[in-house]
Coordinates of C-alpha atoms in Angstrom, one line a residue:
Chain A
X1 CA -45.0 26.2 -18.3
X2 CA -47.7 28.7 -16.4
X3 CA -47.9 29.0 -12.7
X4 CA -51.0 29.2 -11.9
X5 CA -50.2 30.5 -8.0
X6 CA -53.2 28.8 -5.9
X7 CA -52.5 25.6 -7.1
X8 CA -50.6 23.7 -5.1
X9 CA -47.3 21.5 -5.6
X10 CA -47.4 17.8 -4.6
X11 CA -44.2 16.5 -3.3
X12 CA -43.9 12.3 -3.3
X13 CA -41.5 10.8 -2.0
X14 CA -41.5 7.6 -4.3
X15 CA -42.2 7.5 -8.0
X16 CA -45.5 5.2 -9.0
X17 CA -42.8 2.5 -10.3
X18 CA -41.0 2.5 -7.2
X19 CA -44.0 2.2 -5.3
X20 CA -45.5 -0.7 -6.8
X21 CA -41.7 -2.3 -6.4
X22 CA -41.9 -1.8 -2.5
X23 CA -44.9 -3.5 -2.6
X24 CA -44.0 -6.6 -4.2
X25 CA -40.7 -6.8 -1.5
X26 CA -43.4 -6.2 1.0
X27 CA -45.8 -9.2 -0.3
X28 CA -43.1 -11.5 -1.2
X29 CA -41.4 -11.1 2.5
X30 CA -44.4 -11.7 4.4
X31 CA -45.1 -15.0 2.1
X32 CA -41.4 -16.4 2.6
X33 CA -42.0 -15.5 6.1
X34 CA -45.8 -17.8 6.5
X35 CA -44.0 -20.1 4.2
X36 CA -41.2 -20.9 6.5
X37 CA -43.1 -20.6 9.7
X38 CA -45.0 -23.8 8.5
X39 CA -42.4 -25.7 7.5
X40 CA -40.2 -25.6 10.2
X41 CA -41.7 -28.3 12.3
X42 CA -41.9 -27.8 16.0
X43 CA -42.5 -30.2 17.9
X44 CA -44.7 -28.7 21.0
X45 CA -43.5 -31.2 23.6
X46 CA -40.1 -30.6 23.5
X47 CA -41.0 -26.3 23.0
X48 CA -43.0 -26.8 26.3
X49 CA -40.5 -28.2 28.6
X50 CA -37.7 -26.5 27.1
X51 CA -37.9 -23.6 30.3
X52 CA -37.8 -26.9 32.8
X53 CA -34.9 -28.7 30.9
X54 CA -32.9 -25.3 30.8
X55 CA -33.5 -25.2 34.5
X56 CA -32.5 -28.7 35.2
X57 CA -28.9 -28.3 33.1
X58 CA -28.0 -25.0 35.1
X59 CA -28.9 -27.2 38.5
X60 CA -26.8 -29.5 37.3
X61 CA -23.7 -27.4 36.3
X62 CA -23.9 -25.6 39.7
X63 CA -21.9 -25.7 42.3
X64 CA -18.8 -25.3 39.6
X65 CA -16.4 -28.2 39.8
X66 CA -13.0 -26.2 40.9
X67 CA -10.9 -28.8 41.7
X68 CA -10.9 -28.7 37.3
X69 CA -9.6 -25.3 37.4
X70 CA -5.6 -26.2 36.5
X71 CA -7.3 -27.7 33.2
X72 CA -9.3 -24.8 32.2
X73 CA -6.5 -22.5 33.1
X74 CA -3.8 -24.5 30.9
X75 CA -6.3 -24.8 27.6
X76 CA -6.9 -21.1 28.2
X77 CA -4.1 -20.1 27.6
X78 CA -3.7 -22.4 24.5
X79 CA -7.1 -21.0 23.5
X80 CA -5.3 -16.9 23.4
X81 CA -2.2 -18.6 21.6
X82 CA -4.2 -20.1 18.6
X83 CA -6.5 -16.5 18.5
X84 CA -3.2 -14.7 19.1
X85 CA -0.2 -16.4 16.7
X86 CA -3.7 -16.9 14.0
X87 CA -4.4 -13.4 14.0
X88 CA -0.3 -12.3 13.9
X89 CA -0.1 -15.1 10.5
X90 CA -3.5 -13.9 8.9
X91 CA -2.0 -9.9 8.9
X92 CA 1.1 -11.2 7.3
X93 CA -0.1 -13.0 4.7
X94 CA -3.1 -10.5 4.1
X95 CA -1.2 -7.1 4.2
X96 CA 0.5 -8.0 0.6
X97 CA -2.9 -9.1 -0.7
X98 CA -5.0 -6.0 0.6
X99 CA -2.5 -3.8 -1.3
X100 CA -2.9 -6.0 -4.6
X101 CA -6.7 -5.6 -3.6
X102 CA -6.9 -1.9 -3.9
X103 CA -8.0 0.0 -6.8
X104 CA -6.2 2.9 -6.3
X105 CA -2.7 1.2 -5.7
X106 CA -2.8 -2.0 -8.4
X107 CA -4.1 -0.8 -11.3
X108 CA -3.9 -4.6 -13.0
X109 CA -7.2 -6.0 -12.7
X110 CA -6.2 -9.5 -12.7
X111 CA -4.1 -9.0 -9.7
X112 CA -6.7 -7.4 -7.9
X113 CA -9.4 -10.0 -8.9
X114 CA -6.7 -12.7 -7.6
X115 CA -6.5 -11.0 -4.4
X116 CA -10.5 -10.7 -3.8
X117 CA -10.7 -14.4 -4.6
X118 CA -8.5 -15.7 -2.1
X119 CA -10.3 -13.0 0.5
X120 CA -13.6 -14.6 -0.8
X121 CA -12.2 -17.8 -0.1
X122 CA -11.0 -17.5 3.0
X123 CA -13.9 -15.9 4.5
X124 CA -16.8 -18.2 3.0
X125 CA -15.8 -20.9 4.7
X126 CA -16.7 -20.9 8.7
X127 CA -13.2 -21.8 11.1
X128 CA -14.7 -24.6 12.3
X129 CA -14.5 -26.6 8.9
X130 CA -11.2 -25.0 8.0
X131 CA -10.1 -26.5 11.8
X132 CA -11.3 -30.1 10.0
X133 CA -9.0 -29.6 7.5
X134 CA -5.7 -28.9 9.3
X135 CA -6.6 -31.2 12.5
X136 CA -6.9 -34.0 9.0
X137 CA -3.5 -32.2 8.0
X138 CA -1.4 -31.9 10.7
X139 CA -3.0 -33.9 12.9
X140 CA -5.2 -32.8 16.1
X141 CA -3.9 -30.1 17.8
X142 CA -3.1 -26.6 18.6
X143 CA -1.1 -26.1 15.0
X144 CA -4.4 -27.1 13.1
X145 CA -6.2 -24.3 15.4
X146 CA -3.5 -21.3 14.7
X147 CA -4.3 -22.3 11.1
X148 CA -7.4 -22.4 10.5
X149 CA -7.7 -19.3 12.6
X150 CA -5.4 -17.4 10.4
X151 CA -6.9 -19.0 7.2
X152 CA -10.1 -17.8 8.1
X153 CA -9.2 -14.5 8.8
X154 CA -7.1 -13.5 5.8
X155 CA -10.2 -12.4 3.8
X156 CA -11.4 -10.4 6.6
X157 CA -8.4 -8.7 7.3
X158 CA -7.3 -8.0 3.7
X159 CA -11.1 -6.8 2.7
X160 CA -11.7 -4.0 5.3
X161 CA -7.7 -3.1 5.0
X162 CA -8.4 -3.2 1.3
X163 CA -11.1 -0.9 1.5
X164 CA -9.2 1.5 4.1
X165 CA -6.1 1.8 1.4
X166 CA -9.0 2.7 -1.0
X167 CA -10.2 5.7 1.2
X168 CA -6.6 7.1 1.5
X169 CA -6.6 10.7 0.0
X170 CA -4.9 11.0 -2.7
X171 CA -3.5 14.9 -2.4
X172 CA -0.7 13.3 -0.4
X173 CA -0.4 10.6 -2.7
X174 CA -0.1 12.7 -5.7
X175 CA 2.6 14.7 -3.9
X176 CA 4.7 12.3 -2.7
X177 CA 4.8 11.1 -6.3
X178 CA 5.6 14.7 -7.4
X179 CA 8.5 14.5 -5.6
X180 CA 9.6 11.6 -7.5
X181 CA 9.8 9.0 -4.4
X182 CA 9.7 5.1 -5.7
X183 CA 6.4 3.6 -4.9
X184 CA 7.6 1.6 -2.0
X185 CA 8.3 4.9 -0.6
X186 CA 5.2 6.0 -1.1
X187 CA 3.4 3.1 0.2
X188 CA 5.2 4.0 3.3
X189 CA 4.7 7.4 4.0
X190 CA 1.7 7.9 1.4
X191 CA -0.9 5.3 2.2
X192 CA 1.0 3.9 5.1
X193 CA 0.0 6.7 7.7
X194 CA -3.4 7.0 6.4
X195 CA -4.4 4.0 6.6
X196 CA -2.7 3.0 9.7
X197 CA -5.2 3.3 12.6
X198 CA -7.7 1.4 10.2
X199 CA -5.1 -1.2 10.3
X200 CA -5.0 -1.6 13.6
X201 CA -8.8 -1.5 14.3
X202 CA -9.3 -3.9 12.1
X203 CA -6.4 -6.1 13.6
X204 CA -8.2 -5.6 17.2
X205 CA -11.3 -6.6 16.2
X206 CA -10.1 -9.6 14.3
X207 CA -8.4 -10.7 17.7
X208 CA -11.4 -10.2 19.7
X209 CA -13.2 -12.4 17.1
X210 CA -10.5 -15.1 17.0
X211 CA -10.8 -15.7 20.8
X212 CA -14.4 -16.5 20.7
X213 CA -13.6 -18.3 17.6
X214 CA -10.6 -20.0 19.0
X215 CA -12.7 -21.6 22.1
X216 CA -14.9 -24.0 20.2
X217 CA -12.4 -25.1 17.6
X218 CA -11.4 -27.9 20.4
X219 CA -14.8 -29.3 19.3
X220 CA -13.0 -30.6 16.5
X221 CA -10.0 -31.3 18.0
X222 CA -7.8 -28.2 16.8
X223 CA -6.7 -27.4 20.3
X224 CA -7.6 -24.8 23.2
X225 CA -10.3 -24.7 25.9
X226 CA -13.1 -26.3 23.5
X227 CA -10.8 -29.9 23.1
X228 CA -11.4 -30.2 27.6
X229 CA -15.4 -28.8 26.7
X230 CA -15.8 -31.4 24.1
X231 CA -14.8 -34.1 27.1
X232 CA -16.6 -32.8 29.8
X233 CA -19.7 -32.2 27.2
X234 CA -19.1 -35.9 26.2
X235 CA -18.7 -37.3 30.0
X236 CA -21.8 -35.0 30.8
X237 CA -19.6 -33.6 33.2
X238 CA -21.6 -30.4 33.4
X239 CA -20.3 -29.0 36.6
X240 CA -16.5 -28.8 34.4
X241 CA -18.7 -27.7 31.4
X242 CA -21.1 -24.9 33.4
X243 CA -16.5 -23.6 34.8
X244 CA -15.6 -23.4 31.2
X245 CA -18.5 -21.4 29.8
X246 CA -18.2 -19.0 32.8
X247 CA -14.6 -18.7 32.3
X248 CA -14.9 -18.0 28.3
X249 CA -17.8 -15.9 28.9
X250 CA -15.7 -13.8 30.9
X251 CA -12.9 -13.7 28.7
X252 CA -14.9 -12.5 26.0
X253 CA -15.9 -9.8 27.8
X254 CA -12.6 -9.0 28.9
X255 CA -11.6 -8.5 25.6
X256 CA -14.4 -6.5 24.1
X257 CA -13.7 -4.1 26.6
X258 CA -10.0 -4.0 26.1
X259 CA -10.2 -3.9 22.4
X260 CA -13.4 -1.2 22.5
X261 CA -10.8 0.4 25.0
X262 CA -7.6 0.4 22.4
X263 CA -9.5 0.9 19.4
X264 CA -11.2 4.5 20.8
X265 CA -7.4 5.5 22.0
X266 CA -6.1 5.0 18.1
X267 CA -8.8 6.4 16.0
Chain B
X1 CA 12.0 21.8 -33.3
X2 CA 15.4 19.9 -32.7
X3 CA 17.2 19.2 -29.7
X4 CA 20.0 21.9 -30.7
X5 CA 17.7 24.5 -31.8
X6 CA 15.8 25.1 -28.8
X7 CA 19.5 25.1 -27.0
X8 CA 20.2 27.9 -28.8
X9 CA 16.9 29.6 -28.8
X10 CA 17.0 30.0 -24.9
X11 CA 19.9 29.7 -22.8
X12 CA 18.6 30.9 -19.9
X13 CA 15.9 29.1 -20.2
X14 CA 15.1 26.3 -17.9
X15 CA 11.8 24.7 -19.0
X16 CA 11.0 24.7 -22.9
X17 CA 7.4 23.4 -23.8
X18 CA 7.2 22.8 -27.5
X19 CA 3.7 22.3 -29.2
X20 CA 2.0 21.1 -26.0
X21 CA -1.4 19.2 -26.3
X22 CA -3.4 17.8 -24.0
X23 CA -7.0 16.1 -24.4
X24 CA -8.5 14.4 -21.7
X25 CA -11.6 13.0 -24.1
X26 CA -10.1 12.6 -27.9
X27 CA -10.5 15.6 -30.2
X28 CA -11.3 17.9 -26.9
X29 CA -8.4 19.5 -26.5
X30 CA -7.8 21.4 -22.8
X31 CA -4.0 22.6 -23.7
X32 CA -4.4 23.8 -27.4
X33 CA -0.3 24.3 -29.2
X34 CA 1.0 25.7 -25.8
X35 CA 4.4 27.1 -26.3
X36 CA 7.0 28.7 -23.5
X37 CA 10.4 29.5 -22.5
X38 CA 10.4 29.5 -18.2
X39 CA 13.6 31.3 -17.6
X40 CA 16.4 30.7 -14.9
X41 CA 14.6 32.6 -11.9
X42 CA 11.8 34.6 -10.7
X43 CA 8.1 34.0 -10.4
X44 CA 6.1 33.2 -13.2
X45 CA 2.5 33.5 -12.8
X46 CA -0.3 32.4 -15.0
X47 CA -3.5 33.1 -14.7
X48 CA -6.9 32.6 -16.3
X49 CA -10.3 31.5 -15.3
X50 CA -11.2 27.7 -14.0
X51 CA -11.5 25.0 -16.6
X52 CA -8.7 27.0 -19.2
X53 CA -6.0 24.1 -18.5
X54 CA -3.5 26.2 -16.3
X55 CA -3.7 22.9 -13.9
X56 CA -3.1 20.5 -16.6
X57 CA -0.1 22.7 -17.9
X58 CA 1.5 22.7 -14.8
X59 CA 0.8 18.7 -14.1
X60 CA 2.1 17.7 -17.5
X61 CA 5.5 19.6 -16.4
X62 CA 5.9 16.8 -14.1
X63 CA 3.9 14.4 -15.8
X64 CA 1.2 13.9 -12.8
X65 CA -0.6 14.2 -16.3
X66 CA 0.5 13.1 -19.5
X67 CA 0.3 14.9 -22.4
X68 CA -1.3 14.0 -25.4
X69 CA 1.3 15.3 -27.4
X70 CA 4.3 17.8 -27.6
X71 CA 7.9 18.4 -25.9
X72 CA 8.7 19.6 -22.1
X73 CA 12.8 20.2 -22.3
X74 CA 14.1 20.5 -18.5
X75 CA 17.3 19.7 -17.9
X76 CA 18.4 18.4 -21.3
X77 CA 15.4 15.5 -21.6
X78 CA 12.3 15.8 -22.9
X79 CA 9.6 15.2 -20.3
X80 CA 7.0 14.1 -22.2
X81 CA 9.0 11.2 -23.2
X82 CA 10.7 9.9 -20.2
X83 CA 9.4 6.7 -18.2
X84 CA 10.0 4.6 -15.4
X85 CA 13.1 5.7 -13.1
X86 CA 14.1 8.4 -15.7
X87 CA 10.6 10.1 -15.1
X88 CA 11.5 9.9 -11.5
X89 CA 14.9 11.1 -11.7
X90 CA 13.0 14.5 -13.2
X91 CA 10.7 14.9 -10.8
X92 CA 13.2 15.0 -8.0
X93 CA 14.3 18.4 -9.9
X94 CA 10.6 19.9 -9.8
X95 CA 9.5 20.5 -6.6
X96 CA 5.4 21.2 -6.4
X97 CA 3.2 23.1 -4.2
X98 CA -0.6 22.4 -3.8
X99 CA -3.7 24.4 -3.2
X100 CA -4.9 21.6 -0.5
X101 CA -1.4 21.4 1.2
X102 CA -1.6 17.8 0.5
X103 CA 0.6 17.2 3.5
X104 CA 0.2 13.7 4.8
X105 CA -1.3 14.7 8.1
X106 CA -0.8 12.2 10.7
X107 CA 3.5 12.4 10.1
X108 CA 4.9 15.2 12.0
X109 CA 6.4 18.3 10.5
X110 CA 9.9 17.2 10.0
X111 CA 8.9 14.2 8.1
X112 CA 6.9 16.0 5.8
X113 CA 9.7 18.4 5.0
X114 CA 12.0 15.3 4.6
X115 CA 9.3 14.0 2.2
X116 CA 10.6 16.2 -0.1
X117 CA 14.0 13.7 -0.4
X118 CA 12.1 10.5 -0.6
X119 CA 13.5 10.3 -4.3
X120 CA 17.1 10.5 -3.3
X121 CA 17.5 8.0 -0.1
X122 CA 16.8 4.1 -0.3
X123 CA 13.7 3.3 1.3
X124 CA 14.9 1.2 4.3
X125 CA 16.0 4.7 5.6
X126 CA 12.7 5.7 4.7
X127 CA 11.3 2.6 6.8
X128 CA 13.9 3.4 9.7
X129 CA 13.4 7.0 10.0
X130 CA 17.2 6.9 9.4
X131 CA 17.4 10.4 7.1
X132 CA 20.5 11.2 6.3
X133 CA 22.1 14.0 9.0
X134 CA 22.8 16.7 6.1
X135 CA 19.3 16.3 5.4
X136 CA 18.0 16.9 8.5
X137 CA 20.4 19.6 9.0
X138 CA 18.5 21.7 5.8
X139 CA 14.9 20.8 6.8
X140 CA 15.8 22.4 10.3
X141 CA 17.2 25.3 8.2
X142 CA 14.0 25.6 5.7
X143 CA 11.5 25.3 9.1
X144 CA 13.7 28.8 9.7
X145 CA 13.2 29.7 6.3
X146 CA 9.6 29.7 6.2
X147 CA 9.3 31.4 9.2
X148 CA 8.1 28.5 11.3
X149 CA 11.4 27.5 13.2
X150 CA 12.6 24.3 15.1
X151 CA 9.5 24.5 17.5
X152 CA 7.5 22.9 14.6
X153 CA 9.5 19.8 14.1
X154 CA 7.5 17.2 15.8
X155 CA 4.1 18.9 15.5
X156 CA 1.4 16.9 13.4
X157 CA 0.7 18.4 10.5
X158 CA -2.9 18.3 10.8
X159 CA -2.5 20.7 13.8
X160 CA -1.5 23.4 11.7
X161 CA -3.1 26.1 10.4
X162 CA -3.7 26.3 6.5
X163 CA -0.8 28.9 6.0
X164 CA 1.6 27.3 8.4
X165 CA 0.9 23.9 6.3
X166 CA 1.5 25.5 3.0
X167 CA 4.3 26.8 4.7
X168 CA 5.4 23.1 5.0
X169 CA 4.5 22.5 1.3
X170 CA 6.9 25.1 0.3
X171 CA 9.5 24.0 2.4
X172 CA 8.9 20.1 1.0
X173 CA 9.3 21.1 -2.0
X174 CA 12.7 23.5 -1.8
X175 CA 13.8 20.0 0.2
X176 CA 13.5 18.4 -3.1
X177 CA 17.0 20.5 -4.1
X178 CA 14.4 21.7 -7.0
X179 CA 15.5 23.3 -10.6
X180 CA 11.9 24.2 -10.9
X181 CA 9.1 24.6 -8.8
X182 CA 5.4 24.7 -9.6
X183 CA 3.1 26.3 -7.5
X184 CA -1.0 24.9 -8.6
X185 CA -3.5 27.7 -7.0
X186 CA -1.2 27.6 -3.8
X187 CA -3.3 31.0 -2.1
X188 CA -6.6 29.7 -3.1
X189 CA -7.3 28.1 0.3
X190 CA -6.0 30.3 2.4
X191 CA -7.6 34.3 3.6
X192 CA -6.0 37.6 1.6
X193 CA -3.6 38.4 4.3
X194 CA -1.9 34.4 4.3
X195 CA -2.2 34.5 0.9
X196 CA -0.1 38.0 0.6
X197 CA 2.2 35.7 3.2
X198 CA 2.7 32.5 1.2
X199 CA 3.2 34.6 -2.1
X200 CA 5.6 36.8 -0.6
X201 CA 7.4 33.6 0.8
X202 CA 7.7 31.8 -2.7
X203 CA 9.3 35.4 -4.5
X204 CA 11.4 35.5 -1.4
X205 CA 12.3 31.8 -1.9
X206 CA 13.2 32.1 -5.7
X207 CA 15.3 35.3 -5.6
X208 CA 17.4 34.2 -2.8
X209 CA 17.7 30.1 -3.9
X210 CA 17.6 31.2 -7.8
X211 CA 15.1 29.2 -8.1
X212 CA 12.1 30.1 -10.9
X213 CA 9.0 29.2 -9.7
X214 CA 5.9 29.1 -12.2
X215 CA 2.7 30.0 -10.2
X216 CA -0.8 29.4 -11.3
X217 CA -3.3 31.4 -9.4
X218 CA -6.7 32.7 -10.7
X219 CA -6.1 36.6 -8.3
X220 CA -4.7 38.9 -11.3
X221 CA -3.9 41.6 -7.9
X222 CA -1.5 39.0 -6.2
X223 CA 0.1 38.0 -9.9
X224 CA 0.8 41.4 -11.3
X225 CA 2.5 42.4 -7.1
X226 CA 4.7 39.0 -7.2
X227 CA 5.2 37.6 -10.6
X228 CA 8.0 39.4 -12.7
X229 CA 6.2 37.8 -15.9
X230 CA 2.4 37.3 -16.7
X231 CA 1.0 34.4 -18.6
X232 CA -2.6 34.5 -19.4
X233 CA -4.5 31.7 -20.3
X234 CA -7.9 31.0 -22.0
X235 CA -9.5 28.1 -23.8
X236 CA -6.5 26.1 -23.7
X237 CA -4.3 28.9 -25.4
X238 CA -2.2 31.7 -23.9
X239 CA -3.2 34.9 -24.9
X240 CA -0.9 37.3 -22.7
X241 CA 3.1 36.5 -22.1
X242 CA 4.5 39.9 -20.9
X243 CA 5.1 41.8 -17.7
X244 CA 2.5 42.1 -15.4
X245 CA 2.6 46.4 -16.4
X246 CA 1.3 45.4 -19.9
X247 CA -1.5 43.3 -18.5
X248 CA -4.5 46.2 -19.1
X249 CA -8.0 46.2 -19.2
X250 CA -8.6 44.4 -22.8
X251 CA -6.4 42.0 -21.8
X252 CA -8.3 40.8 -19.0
X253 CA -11.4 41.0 -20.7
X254 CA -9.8 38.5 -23.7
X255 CA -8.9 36.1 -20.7
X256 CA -11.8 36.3 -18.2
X257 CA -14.5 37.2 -20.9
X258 CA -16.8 40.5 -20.1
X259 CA -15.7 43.7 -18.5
X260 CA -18.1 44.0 -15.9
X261 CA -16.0 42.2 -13.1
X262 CA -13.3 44.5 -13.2

């Protein structure tokens, strides 16, 4: 091939083919996104006064009713139990899986495909439904809550811990097994150290999660702060109701900050 | 060859590879028929360019690789056939130091020495941090040995420098009690003058512990100083096995290819 000097080099950044492909995810998105826009049916009367009903419900919830503040305080603290105790349950049970999840410690693929599908499990199914299983199971109640809470969280637990044993380097691996150490010894001091502060970020953040999660699960009668919501809701007590959201609106940011806070400190 | 034989072919020898192959992809082989006799002591050095299979020789000693076929005698068992707890038994004999360290850096000093006896205590001690006190004792007194001392203990080892952390790896691997130790490009990460260090170190430690230490490292100046004995390795095959003296000009050329470089 001849250089010819003056003539000058094009550089594109996509190919013709991939060009062409953008395109079509181009077209196709803005036709889903016409498509769905007419078939979502708003109704305009209720879209118009929506500002004025919004109004009207926060009249209604202030002044806060704190003669109900023993209540709220009491199904609080159920509420951080359930998140709590789930959270504790969901890393015990997901530790042993995450490890039969990892490529680079079980090298049998049908354990590790067992372990993704009981992570897959766990996590396509929303708490709320697991918290109608248990409350049918063990009856309504703060059990049914810790369950479905650690249920739930298995899958995300084991997954990113999964993934964090997978990232472990394996220099130290290699020479721990070098120095002929059994492989529960080298879970320990080979991938246990690495992968500890992943562990407990991902613990953390699980928490923070199942505390949000934990407050609505009363809905459906699996204990905590949302069981004295669902009543207040249902006796359109909104004074008790507009006490409860403030108070779990400030929990939740309580504990984003102290998790953030933690989390930073470890890694 | 028999069991027997090679007893009688080398007495002093320690490590007796036997017809060693290795191929990664079949009928490409890296280790080509690879015969040696690693005696009782000294440093053994063998060098060649990257890609000849001095890595994979020294992995299939302790079976981090296994070998395609062939015999490894150490200790009265053949390496290349041992499995399970037997293979771990063996390894606990050869200690092994790396060119990345491969410390595990967020465990302090002392723990990564006491590595070095993870195949010799139960793993609740392990667990408990409960090492036995004669062990602790001799990682105190290898700290000394390779010239960090006690004020290292409870540093991290990812607060070290690279010399000071091979200086660990070293130390791990003498913790091992060792019969053998293998050395994989331990100076390759490190400047001229740690490198002059660490080597210096690992003659020092196999003279004065007996132990014989095979080194592969790719600087022919820092093999001929330190090693008593010479391997050279290209294509798979060794093609020098003599002092470092003998090692001249053509012989170089045979192992690195050209003349120019020199």
């Amino acid at each position: 091939m001849m250089e010819t000097g003056n003539d000058p080099r094009v550089w594109t950044r996509f190919t013709p083919a991939e060009r062409i492909g953008r395109s079509i995810v181009y077209i196709v998105s803005a036709i889903a996104i016409v498509w769905s826009l007419q078939t979502v049916e708003i109704i305009p009367e209720f879209l118009y006064d929506a500002p004025e009903q919004t109004a009207d419900l926060f009249a209604r919830m202030w002044p806060f009713d704190l003669k109900f503040w023993p209540v709220v305080w009491s199904t609080l603290v159920e509420t951080f139990h359930i998140a709590t105790l789930g959270t504790i349950l969901a890393i015990l049970l997901a530790l042993p899986l995450s490890f039969l999840a990892a490529r680079n410690f079980t090298a049998n693929p049908i354990l590790r495909w067992i372990a993704q599908f009981i992570f897959v499990s766990s996590r396509s199914v929303n708490s709320l439904i697991w918290a109608l299983l248990f409350v049918a199971i063990f009856g309504p109640g703060a059990l049914a809550g810790v369950f479905s809470i650690a249920v739930r969280s298995i899958g995300f637990v084991g997954k990113l811990f999964g993934e964090a044993l997978e990232e472990a380097h394996q220099g130290p691996i290699e020479a721990l097994t070098a120095t002929g150490a059994p492989r529960a010894a080298i879970l320990l001091k080979g991938y246990w150290p690495q992968a500890e502060p992943a562990f407990w970020s991902v613990a953390l953040l699980r928490w923070d999660i199942n505390i949000r999660e934990s407050a609505v699960l009363g809905l459906v009668g699996a204990g905590g702060i949302g069981v004295a919501l669902d009543a207040a809701l249902n006796n359109l007590y909104w004074d008790q109701v507009g006490l409860m959201l403030a108070t779990i609106f400030a929990v939740v940011v309580v504990t984003e900050i102290v998790t953030s806070f933690v989390r930073s400190r470890i890694i | 060859m028999t069991r027997s034989a090679l007893q009688t072919h080398a007495t002093a020898s320690v490590l007796g590879i036997r017809h060693l192959r290795k191929e990664y992809r079949a009928g490409v082989p890296v280790l080509k028929d690879i015969n040696l006799d690693i005696g009782a002591e000294g440093l053994t050095a063998i060098i060649g360019p990257s890609g000849t299979g001095k890595s994979t020789l020294i992995r299939c000693i302790n079976r981090l690789v296994d070998p395609t076929s062939g015999e490894i005698w150490f200790e009265g068992q053949d390496i290349a056939k041992v499995q399970g707890s037997g293979l771990r038994h063996i390894r606990r004999r050869i200690g092994m130091v790396f060119q990345e360290y491969n410390l595990v850096e967020r465990l302090s000093v002392m723990e990564n020495i006491l590595s070095g006896r993870l195949g010799y205590i139960p793993v609740w001690r392990a667990f408990l941090r409960k090492f036995p006190d004669a062990d602790i004792t001799r990682a105190f007194e290898l700290l000394d040995a390779v010239g960090l001392g006690a004020d290292f203990a409870t540093r991290r080892a990812d607060k070290l420098s690279g010399g000071q952390r091979q200086r660990v790896g070293i130390a791990r691997a003498i913790m091992q009690d060792p019969g053998l130790v293998l050395a994989d490009e331990p100076t390759s990460s490190l400047d001229p003058k740690t490198s002059v260090e660490i080597m210096e170190l690992m003659a020092e430690m196999s003279a004065r512990r007996g132990i014989p230490i095979v080194v592969n490292i790719h600087n022919v100046e820092l093999a001929k100083r330190f090693a008593h004995r010479v391997i050279g390795m290209t294509g798979g095959m060794v093609v020098y096995d003599g002092p470092p003296d003998g090692l001249g000009a053509h012989h170089l050329a045979e192992i690195y290819g050209g003349e120019d470089w020199q």
